[in-house]
Short mmCIF file of C-alpha atoms and ligand atoms in Angstrom, two decimals:
data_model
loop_
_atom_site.label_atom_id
_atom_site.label_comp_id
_atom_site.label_asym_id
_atom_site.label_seq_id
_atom_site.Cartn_x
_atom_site.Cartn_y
_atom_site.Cartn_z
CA UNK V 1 44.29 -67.60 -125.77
CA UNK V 2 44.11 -63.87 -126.14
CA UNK V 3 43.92 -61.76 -129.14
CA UNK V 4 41.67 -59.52 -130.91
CA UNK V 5 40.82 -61.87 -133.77
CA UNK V 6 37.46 -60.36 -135.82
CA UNK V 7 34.40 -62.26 -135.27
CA UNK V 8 32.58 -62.88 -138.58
CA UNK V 9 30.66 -60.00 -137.88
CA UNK V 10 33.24 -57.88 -137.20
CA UNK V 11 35.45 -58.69 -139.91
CA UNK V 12 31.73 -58.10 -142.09
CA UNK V 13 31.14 -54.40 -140.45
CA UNK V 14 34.94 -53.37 -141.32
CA UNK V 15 34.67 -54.59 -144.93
CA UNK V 16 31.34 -52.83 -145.49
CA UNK V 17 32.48 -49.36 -143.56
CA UNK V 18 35.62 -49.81 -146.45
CA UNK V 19 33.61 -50.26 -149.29
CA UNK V 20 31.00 -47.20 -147.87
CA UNK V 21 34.13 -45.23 -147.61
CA UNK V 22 35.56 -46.15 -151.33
CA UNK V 23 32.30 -45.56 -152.99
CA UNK V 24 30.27 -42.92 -150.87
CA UNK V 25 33.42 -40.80 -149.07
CA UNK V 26 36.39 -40.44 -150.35
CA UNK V 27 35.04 -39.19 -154.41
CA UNK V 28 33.56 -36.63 -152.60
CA UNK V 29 35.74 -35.56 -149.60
CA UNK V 30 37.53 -33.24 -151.25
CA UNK V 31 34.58 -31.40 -152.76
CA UNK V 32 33.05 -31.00 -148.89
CA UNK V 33 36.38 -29.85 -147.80
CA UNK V 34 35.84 -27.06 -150.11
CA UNK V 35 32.39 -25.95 -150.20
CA UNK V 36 32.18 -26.61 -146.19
CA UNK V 37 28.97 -28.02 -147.06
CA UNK V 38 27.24 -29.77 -144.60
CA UNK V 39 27.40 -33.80 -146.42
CA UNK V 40 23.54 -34.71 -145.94
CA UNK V 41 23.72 -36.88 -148.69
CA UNK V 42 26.24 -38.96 -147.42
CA UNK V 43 24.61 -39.09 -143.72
CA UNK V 44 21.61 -40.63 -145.60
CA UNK V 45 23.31 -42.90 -147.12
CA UNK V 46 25.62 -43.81 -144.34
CA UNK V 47 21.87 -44.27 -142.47
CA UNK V 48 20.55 -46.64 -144.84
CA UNK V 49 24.06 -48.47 -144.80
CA UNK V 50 23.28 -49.29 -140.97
CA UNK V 51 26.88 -47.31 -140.55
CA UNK V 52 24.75 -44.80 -137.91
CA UNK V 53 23.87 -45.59 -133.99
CA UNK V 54 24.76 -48.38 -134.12
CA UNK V 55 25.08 -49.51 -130.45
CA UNK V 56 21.13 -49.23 -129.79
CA UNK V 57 20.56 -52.32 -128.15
CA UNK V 58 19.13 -54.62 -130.19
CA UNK V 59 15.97 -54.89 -127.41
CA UNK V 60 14.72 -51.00 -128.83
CA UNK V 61 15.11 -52.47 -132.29
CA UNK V 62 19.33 -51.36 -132.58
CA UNK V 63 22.18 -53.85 -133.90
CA UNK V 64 23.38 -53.67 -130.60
CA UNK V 65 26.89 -53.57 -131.52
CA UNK V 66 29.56 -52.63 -128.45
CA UNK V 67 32.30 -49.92 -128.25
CA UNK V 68 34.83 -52.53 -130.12
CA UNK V 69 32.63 -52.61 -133.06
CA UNK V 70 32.23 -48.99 -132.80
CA UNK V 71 36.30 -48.74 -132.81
CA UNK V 72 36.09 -50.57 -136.38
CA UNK V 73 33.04 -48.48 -137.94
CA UNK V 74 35.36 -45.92 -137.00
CA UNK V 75 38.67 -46.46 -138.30
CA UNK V 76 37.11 -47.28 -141.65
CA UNK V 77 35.45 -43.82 -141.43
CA UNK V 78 38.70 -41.88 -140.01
CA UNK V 79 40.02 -43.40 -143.43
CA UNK V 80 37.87 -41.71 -145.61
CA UNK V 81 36.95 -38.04 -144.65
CA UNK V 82 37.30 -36.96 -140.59
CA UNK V 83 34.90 -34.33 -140.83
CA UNK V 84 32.23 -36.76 -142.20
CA UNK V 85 33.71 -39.38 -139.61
CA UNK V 86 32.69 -36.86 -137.17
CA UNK V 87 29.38 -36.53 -137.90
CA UNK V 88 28.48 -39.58 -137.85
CA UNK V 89 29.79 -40.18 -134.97
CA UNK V 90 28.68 -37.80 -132.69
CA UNK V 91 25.28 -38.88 -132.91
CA UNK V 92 26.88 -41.73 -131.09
CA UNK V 93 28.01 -39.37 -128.27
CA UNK V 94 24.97 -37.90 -127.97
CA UNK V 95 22.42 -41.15 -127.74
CA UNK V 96 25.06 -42.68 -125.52
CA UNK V 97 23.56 -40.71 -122.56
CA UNK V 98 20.44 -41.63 -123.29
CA UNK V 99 20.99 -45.31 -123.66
CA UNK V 100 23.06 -46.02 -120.53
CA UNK V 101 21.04 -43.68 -118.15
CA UNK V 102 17.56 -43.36 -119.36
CA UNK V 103 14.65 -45.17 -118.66
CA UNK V 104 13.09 -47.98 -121.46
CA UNK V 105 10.15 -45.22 -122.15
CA UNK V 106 13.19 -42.42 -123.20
CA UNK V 107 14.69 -44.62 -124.76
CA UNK V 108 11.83 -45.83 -126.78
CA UNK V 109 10.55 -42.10 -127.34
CA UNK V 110 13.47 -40.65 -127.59
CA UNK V 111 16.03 -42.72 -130.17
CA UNK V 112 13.21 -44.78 -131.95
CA UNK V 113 13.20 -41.86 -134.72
CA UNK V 114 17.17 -42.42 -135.11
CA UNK V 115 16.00 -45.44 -136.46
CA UNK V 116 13.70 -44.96 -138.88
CA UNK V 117 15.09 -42.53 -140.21
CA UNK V 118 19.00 -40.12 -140.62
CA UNK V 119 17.86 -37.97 -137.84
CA UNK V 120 20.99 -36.33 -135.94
CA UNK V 121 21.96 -35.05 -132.34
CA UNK V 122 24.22 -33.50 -130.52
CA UNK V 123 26.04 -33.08 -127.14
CA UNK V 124 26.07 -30.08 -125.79
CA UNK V 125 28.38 -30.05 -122.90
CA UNK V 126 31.10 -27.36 -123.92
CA UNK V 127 30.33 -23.55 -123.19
CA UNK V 128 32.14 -20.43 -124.25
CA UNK V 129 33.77 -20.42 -120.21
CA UNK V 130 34.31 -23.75 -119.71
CA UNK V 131 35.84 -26.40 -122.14
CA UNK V 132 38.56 -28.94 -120.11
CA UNK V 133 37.17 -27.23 -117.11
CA UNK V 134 33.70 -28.99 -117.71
CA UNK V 135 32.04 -29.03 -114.38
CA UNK V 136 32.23 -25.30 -114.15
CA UNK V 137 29.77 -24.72 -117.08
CA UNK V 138 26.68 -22.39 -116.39
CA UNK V 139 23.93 -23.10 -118.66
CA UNK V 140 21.33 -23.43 -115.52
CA UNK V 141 17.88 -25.76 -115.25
CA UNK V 142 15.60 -24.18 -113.06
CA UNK V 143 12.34 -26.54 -111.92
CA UNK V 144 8.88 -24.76 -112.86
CA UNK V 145 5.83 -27.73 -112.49
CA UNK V 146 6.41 -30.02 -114.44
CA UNK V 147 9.30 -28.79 -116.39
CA UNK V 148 12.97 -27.57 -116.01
CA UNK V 149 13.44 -24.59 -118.07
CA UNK V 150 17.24 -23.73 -120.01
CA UNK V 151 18.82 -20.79 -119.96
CA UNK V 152 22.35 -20.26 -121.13
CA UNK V 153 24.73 -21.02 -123.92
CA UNK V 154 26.78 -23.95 -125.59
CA UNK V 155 29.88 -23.75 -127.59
CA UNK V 156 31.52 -26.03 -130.52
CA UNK V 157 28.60 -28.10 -131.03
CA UNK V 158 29.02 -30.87 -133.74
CA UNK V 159 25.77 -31.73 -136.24
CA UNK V 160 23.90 -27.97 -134.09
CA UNK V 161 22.77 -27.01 -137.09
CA UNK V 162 21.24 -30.00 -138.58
CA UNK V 163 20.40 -32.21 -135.12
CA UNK V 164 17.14 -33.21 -134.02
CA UNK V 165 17.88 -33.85 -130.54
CA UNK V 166 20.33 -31.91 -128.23
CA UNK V 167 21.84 -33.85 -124.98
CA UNK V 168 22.35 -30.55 -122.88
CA UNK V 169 23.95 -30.59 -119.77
CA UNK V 170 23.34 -27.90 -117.18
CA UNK V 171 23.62 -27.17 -113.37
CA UNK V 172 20.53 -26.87 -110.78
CA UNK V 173 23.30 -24.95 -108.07
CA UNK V 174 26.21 -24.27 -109.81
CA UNK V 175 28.01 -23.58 -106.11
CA UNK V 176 27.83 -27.10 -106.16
CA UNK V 177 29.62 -27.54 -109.13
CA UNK V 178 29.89 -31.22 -110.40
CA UNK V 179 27.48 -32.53 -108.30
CA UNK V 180 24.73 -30.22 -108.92
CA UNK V 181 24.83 -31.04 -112.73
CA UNK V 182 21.63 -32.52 -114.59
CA UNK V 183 21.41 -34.15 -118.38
CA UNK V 184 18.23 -33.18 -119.84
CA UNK V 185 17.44 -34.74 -124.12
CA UNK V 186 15.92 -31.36 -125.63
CA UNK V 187 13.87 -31.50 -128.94
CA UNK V 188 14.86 -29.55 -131.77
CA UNK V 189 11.59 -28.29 -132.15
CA UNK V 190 11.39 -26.31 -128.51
CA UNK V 191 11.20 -22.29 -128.06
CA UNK V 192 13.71 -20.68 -127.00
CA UNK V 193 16.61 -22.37 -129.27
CA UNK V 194 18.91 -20.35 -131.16
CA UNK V 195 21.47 -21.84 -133.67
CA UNK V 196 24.69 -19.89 -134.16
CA UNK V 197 26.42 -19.47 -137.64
CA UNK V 198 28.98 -22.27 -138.79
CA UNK V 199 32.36 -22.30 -137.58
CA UNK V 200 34.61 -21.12 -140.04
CA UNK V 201 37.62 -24.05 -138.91
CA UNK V 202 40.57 -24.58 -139.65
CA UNK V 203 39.83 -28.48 -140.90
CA UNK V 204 37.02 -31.06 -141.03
CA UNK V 205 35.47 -28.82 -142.79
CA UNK V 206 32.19 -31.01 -143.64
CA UNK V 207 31.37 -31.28 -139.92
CA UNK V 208 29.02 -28.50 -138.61
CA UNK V 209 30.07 -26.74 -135.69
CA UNK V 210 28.18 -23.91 -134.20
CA UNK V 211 27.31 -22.15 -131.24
CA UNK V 212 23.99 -22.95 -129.67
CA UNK V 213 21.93 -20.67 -126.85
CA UNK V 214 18.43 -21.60 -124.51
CA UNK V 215 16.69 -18.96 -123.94
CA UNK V 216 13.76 -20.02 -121.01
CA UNK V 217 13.56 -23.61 -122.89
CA UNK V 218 11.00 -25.34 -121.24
CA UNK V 219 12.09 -29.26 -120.83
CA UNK V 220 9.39 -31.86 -119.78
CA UNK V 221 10.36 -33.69 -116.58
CA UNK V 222 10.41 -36.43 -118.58
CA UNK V 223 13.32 -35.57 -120.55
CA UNK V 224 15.56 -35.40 -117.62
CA UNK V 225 18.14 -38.26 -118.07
CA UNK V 226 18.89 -39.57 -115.12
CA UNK V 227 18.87 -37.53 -111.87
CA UNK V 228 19.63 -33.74 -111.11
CA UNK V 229 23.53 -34.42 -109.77
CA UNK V 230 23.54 -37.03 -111.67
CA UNK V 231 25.27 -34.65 -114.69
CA UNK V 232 28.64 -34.73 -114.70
CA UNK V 233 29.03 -38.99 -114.17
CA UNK V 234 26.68 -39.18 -117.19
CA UNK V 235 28.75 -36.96 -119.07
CA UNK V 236 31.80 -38.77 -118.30
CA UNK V 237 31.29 -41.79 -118.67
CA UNK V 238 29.97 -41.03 -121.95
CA UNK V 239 33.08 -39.71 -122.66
CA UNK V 240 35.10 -42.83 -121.82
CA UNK V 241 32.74 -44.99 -124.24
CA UNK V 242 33.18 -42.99 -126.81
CA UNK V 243 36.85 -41.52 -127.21
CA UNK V 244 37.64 -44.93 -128.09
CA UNK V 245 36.25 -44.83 -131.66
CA UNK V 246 37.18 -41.09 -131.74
CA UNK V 247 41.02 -42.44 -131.22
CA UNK V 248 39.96 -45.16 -133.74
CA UNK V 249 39.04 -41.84 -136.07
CA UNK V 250 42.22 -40.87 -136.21
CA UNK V 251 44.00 -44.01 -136.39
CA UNK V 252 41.98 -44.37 -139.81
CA UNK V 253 42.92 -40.58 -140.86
CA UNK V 254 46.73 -41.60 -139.90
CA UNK V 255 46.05 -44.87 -142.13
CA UNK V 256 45.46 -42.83 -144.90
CA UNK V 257 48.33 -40.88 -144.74
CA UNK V 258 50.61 -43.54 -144.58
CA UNK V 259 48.67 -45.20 -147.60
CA UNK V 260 49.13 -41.65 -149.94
CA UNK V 261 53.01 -41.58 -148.34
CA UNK V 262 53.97 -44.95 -149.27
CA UNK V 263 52.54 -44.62 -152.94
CA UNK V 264 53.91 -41.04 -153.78
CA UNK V 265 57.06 -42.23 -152.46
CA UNK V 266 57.41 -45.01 -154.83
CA UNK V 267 56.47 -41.73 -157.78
CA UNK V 268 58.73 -39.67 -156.66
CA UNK V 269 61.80 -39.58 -158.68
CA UNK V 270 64.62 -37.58 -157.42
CA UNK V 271 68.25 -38.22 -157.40
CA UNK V 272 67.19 -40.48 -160.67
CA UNK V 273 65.62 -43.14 -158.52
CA UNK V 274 62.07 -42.78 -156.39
CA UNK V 275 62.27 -41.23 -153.01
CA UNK V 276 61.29 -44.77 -151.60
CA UNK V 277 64.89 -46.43 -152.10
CA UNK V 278 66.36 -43.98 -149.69
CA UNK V 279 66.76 -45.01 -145.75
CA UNK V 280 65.39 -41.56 -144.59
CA UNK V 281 62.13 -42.40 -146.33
CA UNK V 282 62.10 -45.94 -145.50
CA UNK V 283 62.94 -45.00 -141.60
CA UNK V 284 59.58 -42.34 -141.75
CA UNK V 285 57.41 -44.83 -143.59
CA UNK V 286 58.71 -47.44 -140.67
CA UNK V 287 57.83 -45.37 -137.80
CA UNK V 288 54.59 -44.11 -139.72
CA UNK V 289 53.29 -47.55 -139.76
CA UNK V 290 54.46 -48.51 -135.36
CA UNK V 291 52.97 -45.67 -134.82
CA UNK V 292 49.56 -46.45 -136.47
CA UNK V 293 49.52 -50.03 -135.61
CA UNK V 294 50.73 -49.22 -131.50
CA UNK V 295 47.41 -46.84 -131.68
CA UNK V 296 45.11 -49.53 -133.23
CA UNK V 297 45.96 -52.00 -130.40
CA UNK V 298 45.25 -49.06 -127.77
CA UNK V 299 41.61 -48.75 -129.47
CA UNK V 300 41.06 -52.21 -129.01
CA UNK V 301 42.07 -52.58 -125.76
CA UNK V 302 39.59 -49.88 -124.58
CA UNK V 303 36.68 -50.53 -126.64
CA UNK V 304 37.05 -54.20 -125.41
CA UNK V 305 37.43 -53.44 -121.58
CA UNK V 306 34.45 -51.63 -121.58
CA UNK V 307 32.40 -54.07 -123.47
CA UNK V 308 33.28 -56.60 -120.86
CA UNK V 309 32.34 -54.41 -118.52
CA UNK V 310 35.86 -53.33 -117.00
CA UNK V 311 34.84 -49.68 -116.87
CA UNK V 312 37.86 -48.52 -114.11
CA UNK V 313 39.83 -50.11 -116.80
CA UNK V 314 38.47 -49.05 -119.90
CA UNK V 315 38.36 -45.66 -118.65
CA UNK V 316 42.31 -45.70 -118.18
CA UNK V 317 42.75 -46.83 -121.99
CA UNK V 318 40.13 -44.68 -123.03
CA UNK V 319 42.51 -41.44 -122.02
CA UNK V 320 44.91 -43.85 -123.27
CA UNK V 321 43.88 -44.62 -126.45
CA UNK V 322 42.38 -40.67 -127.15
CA UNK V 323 45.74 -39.04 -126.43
CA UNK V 324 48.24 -41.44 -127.79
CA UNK V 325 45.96 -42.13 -131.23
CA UNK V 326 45.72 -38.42 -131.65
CA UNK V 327 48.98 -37.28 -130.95
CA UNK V 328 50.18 -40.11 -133.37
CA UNK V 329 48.17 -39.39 -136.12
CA UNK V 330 49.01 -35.58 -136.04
CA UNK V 331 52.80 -36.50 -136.76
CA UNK V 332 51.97 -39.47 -139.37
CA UNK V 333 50.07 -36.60 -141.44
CA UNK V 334 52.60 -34.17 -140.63
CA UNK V 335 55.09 -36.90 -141.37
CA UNK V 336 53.24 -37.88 -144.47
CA UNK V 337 53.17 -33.93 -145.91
CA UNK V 338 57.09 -34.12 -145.22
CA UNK V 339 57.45 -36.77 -147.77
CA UNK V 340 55.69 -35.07 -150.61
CA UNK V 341 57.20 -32.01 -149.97
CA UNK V 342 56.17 -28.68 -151.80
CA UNK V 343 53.10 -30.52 -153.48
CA UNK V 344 52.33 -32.10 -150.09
CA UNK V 345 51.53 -28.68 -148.81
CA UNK V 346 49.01 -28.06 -151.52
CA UNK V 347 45.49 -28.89 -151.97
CA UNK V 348 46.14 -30.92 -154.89
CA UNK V 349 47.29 -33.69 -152.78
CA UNK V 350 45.23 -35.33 -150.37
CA UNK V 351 47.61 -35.02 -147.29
CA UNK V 352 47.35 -31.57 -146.05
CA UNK V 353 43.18 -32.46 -145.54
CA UNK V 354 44.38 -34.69 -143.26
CA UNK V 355 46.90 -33.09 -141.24
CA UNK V 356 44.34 -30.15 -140.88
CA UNK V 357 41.84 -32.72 -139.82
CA UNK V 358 43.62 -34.67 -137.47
CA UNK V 359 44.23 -31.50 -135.41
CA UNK V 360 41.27 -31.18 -133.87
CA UNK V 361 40.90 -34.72 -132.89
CA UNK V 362 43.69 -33.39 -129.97
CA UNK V 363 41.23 -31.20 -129.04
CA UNK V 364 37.83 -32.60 -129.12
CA UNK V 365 36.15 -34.88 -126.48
CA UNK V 366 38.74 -34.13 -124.09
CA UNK V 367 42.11 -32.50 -125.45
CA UNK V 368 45.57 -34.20 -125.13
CA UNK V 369 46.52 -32.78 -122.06
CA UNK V 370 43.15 -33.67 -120.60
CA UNK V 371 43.44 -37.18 -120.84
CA UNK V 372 46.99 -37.32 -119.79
CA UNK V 373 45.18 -35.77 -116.68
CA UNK V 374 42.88 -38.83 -116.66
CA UNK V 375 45.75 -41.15 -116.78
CA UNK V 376 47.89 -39.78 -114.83
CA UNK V 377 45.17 -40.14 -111.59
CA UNK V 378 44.29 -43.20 -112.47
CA UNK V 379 48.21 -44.03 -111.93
CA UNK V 380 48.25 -42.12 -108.47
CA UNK V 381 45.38 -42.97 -107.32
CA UNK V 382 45.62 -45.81 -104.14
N1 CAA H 401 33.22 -41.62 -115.05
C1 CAA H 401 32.32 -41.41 -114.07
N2 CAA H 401 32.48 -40.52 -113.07
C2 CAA H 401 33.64 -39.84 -113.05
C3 CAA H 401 34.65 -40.01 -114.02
C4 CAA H 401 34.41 -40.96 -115.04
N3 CAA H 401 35.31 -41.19 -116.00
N4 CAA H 401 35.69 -39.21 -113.73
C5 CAA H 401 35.35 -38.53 -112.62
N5 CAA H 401 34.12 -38.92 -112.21
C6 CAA H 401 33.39 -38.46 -111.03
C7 CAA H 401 34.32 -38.48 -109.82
O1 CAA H 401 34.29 -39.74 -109.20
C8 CAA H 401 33.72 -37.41 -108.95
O2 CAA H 401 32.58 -37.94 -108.31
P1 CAA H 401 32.42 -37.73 -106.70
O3 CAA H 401 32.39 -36.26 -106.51
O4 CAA H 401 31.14 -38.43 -106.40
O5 CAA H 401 33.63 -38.36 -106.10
C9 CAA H 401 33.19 -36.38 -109.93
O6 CAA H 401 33.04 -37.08 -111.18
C10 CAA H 401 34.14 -35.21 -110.12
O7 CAA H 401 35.38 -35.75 -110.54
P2 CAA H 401 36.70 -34.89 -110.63
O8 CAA H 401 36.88 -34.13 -109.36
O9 CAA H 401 37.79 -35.81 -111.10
O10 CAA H 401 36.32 -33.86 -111.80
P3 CAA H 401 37.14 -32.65 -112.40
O11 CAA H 401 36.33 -31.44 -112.36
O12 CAA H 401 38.52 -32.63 -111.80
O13 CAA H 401 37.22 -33.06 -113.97
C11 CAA H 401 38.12 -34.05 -115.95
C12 CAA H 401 37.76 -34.21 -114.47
C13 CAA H 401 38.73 -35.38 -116.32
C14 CAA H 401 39.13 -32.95 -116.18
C15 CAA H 401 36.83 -33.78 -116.78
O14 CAA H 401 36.30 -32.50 -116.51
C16 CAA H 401 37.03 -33.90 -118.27
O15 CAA H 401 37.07 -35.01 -118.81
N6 CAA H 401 37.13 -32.76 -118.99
C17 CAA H 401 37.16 -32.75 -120.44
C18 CAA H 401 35.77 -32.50 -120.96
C19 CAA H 401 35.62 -32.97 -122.36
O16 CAA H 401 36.05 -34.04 -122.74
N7 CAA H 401 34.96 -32.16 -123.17
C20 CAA H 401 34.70 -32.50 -124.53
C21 CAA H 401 33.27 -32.24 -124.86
S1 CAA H 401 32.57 -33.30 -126.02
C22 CAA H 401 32.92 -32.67 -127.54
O17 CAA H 401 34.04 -32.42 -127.83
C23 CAA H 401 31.74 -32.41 -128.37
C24 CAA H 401 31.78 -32.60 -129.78
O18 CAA H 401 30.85 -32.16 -130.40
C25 CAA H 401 32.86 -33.36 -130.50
#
């Protein structure tokens, strides 16, 4: 038999991300569109939900849930509020390194404060020259004793501002471009740090996004993750573990959309009978909900290849899943403003939040284009 039938568990994790979401996320959404307030609150809360990190393997104290589970937190969270979604997620993104390439003392040292208490990171990969183009970042580590000291500067950094912990990636020999890339897990608390001013975006609006630079930041050996070269791989196949439950995001943002659509339609009188009775709707709403469903499937497919280990695989419906769960939910919100029309392009009505939202998930952890690049060579590759 095959299928993707919830486990108890499973089916347990969704229904408590749902209720989190009704109780903690959506009331408050649209006041942290507003404000652009960073939602610290709602991390805590979403921390002492067990909603945060939660594929720590069980051995460092963790649930050790996989990537599928993941998928599910995420959707649930997509539904409620992106930006928050985001936030939450990213410390994923950022521990990931740390958990598939460090040793059991970094590990240990490193994530045992993400569980006791709603401490945050981030991954800093991204620089002002080189976005898509990752391997040709500059942010150097030069060796001095016993420590590799940072200079150089990140861009678009989710949770800078509030993180504890930054997974920085950086090049020993940049002439040797991918291969002369090293991770390194940098405290919060070392000189040299300097946090830029929030992002003024365009949506998600409650995630913080900054700028971050090292100035001579001395690392301790022992926060190298991994080996010097051993960069770039650890970056990407971070990636490919975790654009699964960032497709998953927007599958749950694209979810919501549908769920506003389908209600205002049944409202909306025109023509002396709701907008609903009409084929033109019904033919959106129809396509709305293939659309969402065709994505969900993609999300599980990755999260479980690479939970049973498939990486080649998962990393082909990782791109997979990223570009097609993106690009979807980007015309399901746009779709979904369509049907309310003139009040659908106000803030009044939940729908424009989530076609502003939805656009950056085409742009983060790999854009579109960038994983139809990933697809494409695993499809012409021997
Ligand atoms: N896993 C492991 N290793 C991989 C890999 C993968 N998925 N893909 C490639 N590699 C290896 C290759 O095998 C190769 O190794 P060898 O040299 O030993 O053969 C090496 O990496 C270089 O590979 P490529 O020549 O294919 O690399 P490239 O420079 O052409 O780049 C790319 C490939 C797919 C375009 C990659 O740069 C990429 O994914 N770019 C997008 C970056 C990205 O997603 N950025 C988002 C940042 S995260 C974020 O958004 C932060 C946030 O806060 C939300």
């Amino acid at each position: 038999m095959a299928g993707f039938r919830l486990s108890d568990e499973q089916a347990a994790l969704k229904e408590m991300a749902r209720k989190f979401i009704e109780k903690e996320v959506i009331p408050v959404a649209g006041k942290y569109d507003s404000s652009a307030e960073f939602p610290r609150d709602v991390i805590q809360k979403a921390w002492e939900n067990g909603l945060m990190n939660i594929t720590v393997p069980e051995r460092f104290g963790g649930l050790g849930l996989g990537v599928f589970d993941d998928v599910l937190l995420n959707e649930e969270l997509g539904a409620g509020c992106l930006g928050i979604g985001t936030s939450i997620a990213v410390n994923t993104l950022a521990l990931t390194p740390i958990l598939l390439f460090g040793n059991d003392e970094q590990i240990q040292r490193l994530i045992g404060p993400f569980l006791e208490g709603p401490k945050l990171a981030s991954f800093c990969l991204t620089e002002p020259g080189a976005g898509s183009d990752a391997a040709s970042l500059s942010t150097t580590a030069r060796e001095d004793g016993d420590s590799y000291i940072l200079n150089g500067s990140k861009m678009w950094i989710t949770n800078a501002g509030f993180a504890d912990l930054y997974t920085v990636f950086c090049t020993v020999d940049k002439s040797l471009k991918s291969k002369g890339m090293a991770c390194f897990a940098v405290s919060r608390e070392a000189q040299g740090i300097s946090v830029g001013k929030p992002e003024d975006k365009m949506g998600q609006k409650a995630s913080d996004t900054r700028a971050i630079s090292f100035e001579n930041v001395r690392v301790p050996k022992a926060n190298l993750i991994g080996n010097i070269g051993d960069g770039f791989k650890i970056a990407l196949t971070t990636l490919d573990r975790t654009r699964p439950a960032i497709a998953s995001s927007a599958v749950g943002a694209a979810r919501a959309a549908l769920h506003y659509a389908i209600g205002y339609s049944k409202e909306r009188k025109q023509f002396n009978r709701p907008i609903s009775d009409f084929q033109a709707i019904q033919f959106m709403l129809a396509d709305m909900a293939t659309k969402v469903e065709a994505a969900r499937l993609l999300c599980y497919q990755a999260g479980f290849e690479i939970d049973q280990g498939n990486l080649k695989l998962g990393s082909y419906y990782s791109a997979h899943a990223k570009r097609f769960a993106a690009d979807m939910a980007m015309e399901v919100a746009t779709d979904a403003v369509q049907i309310y029309g003139g009040y659908g392009y106000t803030k009044e009505y939940p729908v424009e939040k989530i076609m502003r939202d939805v656009k950056l998930v085409q742009i983060y952890e790999g854009t579109s284009q960038i994983q139809r690049v990933v697809i494409a060579r695993h499809l012409l590759e021997d």
